[in-house]
CSV table of N, CA, C and O in Angstrom, one decimal:
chain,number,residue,atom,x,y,z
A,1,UNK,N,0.8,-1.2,0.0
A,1,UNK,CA,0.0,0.0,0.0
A,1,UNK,C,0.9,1.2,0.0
A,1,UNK,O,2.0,1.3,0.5
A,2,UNK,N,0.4,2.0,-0.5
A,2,UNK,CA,1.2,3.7,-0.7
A,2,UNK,C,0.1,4.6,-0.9
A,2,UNK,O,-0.9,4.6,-1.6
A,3,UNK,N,0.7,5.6,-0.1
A,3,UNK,CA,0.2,7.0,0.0
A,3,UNK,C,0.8,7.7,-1.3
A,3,UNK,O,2.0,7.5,-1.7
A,4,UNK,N,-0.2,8.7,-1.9
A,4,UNK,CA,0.1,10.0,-2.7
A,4,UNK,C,-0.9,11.3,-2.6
A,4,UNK,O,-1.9,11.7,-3.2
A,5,UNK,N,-0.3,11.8,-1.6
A,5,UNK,CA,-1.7,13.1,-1.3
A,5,UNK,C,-2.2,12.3,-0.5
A,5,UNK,O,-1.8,11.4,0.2
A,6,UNK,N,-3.4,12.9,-0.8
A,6,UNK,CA,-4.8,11.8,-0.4
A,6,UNK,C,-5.7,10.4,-1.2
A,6,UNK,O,-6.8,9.9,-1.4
A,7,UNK,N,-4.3,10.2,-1.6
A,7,UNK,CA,-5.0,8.7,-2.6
A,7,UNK,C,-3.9,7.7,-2.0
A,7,UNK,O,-2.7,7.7,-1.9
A,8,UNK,N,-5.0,6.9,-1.6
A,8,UNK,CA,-4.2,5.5,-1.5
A,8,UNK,C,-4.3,4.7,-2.4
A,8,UNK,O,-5.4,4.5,-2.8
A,9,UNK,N,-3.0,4.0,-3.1
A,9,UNK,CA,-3.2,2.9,-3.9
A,9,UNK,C,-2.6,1.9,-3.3
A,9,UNK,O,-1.5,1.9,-2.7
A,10,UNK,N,-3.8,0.3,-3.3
A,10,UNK,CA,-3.6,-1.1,-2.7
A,10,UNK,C,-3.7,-2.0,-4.3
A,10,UNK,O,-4.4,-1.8,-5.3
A,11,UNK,N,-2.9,-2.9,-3.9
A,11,UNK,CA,-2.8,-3.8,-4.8
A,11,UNK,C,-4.3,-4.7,-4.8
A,11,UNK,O,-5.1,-4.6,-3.9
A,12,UNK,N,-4.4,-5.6,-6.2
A,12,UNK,CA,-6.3,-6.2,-5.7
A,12,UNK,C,-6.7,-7.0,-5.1
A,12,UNK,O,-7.9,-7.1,-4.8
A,13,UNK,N,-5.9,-7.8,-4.9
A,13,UNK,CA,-6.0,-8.5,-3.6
A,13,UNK,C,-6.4,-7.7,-2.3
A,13,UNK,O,-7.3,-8.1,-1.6
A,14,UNK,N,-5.7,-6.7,-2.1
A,14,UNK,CA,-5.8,-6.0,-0.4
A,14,UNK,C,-7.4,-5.0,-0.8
A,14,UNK,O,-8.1,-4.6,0.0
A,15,UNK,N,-7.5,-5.0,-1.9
A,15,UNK,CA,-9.0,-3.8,-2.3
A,15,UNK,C,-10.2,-5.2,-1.8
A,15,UNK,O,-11.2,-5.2,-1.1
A,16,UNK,N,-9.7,-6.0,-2.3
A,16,UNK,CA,-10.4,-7.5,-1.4
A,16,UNK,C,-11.1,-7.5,-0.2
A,16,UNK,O,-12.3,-7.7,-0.1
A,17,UNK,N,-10.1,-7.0,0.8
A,17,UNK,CA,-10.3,-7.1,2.0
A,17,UNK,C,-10.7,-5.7,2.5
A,17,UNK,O,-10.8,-5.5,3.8
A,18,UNK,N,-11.0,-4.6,1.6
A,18,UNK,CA,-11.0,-2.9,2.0
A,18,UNK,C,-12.7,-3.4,2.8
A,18,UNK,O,-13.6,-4.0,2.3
A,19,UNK,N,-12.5,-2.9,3.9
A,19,UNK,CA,-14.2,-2.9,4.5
A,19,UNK,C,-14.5,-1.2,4.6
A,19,UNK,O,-13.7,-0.3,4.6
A,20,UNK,N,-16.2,-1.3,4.5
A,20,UNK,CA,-16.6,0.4,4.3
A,20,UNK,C,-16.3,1.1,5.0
A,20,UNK,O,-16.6,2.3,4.7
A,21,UNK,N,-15.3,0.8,6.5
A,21,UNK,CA,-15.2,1.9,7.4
A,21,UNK,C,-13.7,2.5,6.8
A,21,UNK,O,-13.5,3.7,6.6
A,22,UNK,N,-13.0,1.5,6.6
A,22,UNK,CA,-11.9,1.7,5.7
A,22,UNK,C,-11.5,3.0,4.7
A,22,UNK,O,-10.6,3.8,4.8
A,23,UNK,N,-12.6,2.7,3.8
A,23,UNK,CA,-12.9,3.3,2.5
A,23,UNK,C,-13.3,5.0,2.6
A,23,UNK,O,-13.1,6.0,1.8
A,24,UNK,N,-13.9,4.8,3.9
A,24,UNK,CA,-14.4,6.3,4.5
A,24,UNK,C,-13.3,6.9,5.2
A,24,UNK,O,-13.0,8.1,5.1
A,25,UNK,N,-12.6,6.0,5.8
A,25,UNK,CA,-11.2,7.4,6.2
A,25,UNK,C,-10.3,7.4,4.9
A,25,UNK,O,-9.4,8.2,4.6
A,26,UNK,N,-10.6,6.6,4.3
A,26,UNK,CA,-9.0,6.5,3.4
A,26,UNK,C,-9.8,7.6,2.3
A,26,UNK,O,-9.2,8.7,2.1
A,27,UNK,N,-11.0,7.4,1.8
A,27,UNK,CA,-11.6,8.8,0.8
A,27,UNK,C,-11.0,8.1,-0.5
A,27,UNK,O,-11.9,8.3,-1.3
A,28,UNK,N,-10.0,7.5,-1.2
A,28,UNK,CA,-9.8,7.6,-2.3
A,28,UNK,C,-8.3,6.6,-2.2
A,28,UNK,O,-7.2,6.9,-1.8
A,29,UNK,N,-9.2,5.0,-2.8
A,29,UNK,CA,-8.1,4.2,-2.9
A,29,UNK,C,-8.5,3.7,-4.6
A,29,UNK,O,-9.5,3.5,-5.3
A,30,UNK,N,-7.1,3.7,-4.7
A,30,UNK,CA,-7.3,3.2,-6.6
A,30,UNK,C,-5.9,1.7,-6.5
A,30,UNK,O,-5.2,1.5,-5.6
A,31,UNK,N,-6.0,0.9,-7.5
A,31,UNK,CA,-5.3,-0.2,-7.6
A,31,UNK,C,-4.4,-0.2,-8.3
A,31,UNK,O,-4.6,0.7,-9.2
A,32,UNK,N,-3.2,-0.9,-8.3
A,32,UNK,CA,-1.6,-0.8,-8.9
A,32,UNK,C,-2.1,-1.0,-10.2
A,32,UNK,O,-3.2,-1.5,-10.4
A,33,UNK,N,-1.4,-0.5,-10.9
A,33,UNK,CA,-1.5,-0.9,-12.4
A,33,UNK,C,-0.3,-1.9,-12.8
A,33,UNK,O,0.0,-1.9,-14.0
A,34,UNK,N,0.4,-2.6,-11.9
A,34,UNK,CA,0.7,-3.8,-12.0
A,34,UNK,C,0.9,-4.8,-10.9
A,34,UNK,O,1.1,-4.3,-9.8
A,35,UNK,N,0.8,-6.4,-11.0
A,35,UNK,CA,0.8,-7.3,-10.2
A,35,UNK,C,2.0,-8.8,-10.1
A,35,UNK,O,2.3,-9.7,-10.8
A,36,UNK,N,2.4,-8.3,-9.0
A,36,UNK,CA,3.3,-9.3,-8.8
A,36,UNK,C,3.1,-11.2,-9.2
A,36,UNK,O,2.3,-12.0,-8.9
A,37,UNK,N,4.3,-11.4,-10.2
A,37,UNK,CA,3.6,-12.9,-10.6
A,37,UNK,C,4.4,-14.3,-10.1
A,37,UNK,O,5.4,-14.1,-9.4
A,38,UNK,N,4.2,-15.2,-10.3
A,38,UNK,CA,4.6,-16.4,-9.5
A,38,UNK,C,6.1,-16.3,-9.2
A,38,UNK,O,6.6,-16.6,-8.1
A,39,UNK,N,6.9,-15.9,-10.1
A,39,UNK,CA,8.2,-15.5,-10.4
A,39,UNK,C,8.5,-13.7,-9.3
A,39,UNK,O,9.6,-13.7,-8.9
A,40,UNK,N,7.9,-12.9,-9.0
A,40,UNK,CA,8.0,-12.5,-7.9
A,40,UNK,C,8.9,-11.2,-9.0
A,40,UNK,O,10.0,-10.7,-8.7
A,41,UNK,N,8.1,-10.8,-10.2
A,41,UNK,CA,8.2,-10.0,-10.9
A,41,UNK,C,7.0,-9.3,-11.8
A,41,UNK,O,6.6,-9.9,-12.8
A,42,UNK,N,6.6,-8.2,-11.6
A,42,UNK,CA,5.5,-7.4,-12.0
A,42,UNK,C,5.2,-7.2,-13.2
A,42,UNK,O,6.0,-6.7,-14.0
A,43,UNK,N,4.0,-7.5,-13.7
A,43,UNK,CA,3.3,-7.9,-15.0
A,43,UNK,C,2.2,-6.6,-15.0
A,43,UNK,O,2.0,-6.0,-13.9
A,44,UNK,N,1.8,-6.3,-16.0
A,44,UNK,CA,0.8,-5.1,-16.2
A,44,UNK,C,0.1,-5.7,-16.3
A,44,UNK,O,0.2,-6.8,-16.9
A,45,UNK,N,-1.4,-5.2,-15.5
A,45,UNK,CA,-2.3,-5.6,-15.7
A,45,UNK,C,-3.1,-4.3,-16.6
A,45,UNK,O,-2.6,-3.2,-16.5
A,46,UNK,N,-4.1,-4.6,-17.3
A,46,UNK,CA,-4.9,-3.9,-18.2
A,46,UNK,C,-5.8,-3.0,-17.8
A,46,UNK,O,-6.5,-2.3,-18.5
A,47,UNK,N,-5.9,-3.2,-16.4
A,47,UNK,CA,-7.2,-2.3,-15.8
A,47,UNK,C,-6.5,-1.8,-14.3
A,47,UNK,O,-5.5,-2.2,-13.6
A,48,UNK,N,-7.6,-0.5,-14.1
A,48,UNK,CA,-6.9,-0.2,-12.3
A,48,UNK,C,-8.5,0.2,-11.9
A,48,UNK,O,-9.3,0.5,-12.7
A,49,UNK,N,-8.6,0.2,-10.6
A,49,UNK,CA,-9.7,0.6,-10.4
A,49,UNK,C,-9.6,1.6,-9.2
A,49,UNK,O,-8.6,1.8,-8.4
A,50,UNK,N,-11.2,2.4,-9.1
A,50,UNK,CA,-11.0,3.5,-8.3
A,50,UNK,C,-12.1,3.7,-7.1
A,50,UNK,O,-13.3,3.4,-7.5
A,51,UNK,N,-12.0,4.0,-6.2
A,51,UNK,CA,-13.5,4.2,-5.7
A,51,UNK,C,-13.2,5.3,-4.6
A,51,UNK,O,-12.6,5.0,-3.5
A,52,UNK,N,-13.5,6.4,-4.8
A,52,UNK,CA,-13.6,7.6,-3.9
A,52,UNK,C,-14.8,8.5,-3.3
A,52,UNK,O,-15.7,9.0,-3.9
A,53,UNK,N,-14.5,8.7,-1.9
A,53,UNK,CA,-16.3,9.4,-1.4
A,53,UNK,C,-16.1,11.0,-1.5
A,53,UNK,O,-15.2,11.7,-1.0
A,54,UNK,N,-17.1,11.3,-2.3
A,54,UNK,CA,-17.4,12.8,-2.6
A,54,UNK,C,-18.5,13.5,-2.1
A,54,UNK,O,-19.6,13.7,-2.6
A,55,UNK,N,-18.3,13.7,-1.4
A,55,UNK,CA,-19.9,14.5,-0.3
A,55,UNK,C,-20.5,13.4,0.1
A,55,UNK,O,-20.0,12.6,0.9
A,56,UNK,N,-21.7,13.3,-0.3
A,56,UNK,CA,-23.0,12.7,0.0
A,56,UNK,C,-22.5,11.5,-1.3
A,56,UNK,O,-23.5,10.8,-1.4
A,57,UNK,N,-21.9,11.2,-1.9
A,57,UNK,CA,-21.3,9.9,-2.7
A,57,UNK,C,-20.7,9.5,-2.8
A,57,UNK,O,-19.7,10.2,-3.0
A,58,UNK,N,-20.5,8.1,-3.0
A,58,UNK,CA,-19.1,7.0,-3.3
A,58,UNK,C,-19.4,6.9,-5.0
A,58,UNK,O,-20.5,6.7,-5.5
A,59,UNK,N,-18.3,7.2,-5.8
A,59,UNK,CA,-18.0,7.2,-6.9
A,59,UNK,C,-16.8,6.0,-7.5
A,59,UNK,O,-15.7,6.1,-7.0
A,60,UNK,N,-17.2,5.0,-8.3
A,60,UNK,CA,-16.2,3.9,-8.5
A,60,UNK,C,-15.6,4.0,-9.9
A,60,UNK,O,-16.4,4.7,-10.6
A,61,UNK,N,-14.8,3.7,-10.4
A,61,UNK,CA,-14.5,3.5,-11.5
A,61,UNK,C,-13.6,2.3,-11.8
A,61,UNK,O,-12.7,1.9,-11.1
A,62,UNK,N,-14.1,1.7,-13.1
A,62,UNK,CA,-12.9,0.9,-14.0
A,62,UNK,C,-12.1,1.3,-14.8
A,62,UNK,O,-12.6,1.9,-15.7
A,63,UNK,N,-10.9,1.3,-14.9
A,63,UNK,CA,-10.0,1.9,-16.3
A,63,UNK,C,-9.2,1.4,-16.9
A,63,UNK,O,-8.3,0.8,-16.4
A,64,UNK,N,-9.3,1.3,-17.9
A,64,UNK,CA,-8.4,0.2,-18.8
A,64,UNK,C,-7.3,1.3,-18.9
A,64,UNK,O,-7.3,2.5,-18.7
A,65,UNK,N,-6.1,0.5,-19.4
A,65,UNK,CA,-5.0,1.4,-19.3
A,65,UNK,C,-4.6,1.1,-20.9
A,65,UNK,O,-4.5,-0.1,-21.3
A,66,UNK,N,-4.5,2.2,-21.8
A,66,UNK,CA,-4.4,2.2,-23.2
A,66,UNK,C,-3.1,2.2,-23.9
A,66,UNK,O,-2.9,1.7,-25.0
A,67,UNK,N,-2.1,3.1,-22.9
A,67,UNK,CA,-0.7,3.2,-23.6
A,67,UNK,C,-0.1,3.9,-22.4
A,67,UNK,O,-0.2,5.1,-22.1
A,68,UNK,N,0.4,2.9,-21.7
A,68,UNK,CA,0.9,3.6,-19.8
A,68,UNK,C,1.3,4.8,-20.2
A,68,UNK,O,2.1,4.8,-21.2
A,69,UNK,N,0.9,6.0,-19.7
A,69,UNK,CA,0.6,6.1,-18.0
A,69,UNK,C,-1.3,6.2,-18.7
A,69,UNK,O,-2.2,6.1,-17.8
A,70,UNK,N,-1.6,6.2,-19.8
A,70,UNK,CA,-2.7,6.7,-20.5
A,70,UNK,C,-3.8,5.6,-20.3
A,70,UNK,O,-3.6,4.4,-20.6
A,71,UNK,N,-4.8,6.1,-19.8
A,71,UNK,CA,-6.5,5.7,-19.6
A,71,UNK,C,-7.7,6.3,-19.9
A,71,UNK,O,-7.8,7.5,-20.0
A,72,UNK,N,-8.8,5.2,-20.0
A,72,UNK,CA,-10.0,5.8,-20.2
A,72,UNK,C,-10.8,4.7,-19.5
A,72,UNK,O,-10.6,3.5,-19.3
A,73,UNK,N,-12.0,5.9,-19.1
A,73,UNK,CA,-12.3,5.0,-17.9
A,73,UNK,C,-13.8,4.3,-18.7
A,73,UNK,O,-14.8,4.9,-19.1
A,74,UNK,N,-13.7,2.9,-18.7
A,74,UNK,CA,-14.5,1.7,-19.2
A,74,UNK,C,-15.8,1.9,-18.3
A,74,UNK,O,-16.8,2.4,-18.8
A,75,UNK,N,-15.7,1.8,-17.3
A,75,UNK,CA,-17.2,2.1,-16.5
A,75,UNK,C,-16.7,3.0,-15.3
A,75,UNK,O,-15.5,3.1,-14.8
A,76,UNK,N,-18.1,3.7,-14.9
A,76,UNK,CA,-18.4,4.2,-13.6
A,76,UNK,C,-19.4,4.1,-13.4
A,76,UNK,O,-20.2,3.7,-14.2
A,77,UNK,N,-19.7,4.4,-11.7
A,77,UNK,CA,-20.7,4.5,-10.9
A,77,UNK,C,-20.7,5.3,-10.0
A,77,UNK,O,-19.7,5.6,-9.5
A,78,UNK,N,-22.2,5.8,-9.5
A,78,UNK,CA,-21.9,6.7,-7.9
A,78,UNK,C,-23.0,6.1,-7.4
A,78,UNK,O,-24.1,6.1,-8.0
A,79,UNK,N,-22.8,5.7,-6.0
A,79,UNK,CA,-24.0,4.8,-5.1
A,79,UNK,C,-24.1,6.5,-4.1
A,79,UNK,O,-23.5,7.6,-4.3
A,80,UNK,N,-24.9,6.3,-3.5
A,80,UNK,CA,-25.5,6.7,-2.0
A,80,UNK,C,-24.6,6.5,-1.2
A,80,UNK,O,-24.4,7.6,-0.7
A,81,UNK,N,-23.9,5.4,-0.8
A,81,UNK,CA,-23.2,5.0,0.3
A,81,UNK,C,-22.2,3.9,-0.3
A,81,UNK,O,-22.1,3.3,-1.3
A,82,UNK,N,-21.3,3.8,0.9
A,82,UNK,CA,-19.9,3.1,0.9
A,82,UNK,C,-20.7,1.5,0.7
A,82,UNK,O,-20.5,1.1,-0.5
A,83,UNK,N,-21.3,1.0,1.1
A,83,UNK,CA,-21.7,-0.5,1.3
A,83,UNK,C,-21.9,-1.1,-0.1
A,83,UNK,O,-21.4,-2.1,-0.6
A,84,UNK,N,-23.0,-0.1,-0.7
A,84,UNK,CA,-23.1,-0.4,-2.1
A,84,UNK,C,-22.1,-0.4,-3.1
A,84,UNK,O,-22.2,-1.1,-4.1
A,85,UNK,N,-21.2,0.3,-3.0
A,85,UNK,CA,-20.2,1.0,-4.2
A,85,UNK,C,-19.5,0.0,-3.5
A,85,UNK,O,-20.1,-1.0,-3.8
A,86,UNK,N,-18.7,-0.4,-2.8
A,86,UNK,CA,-17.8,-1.7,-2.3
A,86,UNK,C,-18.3,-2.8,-3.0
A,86,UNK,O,-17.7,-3.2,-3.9
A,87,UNK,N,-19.5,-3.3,-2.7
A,87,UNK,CA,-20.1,-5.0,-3.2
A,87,UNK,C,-19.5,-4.3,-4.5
A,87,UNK,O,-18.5,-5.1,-4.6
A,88,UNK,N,-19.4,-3.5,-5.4
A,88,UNK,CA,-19.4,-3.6,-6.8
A,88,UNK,C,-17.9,-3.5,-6.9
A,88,UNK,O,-17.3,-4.5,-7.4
A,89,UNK,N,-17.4,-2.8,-6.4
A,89,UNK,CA,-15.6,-2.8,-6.8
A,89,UNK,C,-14.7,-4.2,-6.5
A,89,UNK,O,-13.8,-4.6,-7.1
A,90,UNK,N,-15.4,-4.8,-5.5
A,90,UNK,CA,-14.6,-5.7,-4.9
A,90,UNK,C,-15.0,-7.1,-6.3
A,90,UNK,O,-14.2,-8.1,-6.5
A,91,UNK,N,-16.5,-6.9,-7.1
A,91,UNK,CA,-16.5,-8.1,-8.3
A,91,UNK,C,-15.3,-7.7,-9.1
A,91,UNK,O,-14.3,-8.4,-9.3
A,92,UNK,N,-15.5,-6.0,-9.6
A,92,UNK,CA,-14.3,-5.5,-10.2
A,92,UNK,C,-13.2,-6.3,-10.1
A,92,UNK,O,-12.8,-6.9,-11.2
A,93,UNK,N,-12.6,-6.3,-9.2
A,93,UNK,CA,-11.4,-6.8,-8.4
A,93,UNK,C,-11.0,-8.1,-8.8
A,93,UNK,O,-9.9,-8.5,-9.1
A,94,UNK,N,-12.5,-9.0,-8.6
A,94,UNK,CA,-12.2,-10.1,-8.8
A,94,UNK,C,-12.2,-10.7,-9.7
A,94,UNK,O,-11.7,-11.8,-9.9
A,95,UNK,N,-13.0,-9.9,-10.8
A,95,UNK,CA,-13.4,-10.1,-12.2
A,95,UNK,C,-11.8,-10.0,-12.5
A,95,UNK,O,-11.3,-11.1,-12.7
A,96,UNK,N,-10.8,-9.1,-12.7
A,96,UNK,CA,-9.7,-8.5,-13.0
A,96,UNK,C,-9.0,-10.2,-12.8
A,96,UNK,O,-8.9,-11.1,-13.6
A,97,UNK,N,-8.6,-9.9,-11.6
A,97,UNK,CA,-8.2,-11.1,-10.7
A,97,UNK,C,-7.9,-11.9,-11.8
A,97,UNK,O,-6.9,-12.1,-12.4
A,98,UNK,N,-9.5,-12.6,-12.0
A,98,UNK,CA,-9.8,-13.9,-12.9
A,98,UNK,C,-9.3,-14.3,-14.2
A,98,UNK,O,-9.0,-15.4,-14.6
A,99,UNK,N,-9.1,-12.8,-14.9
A,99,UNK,CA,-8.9,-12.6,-15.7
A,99,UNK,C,-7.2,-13.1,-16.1
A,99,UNK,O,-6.7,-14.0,-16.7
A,100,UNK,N,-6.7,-12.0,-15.4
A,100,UNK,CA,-5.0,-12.7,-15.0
A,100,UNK,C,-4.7,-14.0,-15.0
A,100,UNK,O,-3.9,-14.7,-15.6
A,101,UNK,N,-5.5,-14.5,-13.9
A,101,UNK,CA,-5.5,-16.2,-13.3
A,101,UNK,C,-5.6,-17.1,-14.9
A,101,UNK,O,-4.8,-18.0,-15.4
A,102,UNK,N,-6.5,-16.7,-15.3
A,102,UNK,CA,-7.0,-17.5,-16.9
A,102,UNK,C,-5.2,-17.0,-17.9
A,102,UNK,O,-4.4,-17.6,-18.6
A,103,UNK,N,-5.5,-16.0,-17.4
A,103,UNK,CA,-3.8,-15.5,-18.9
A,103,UNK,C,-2.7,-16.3,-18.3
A,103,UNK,O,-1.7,-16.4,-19.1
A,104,UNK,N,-2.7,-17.0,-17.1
A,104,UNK,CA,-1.0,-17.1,-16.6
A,104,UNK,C,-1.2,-18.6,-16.8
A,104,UNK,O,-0.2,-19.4,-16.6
């Protein structure tokens, strides 16, 4: 995990384990845009994801990454609350996840 400003970025495994109380102090955690592989050397992954609380909303995003450092963001959302916008990041996460698991 690492700080920049006020954004935390966690790798997608640890966005896994982010619970909503979490997500409310941290305000704005996004995912590595690469992942350590069995060899214990970092692979790009194709997507990062975001989920940050803005007032009265939690706002999520997916981003495909097009030509590092360069993105556009594939989906968003803004829930009401942390509980809802979590259940959705953490499929994100795992959808991603799955994805990798299937390439390696």
């Amino acid at each position: 995990m690492h700080y920049y400003g006020n954004e935390t970025i966690m790798s997608l495994e640890q966005v896994l384990r982010l619970r909503p109380n979490e997500v409310r102090i941290l305000e704005w955690v996004r995912t590595y845009e690469f992942l350590e592989n069995k060899y214990g050397l970092d692979d790009a992954v194709p997507y990062f994801l975001e989920i940050k609380c803005e007032g009265d909303t939690v706002r999520i995003r997916k981003n495909k990454i097009t030509d590092f450092p360069e993105y556009i963001c594939e989906e968003g959302k803004t829930f009401p609350d942390v509980e809802q916008a979590l259940s959705l990041f953490h499929e994100w996460a795992e959808q991603i996840l799955g994805q990798l698991g299937d390439e390696q």
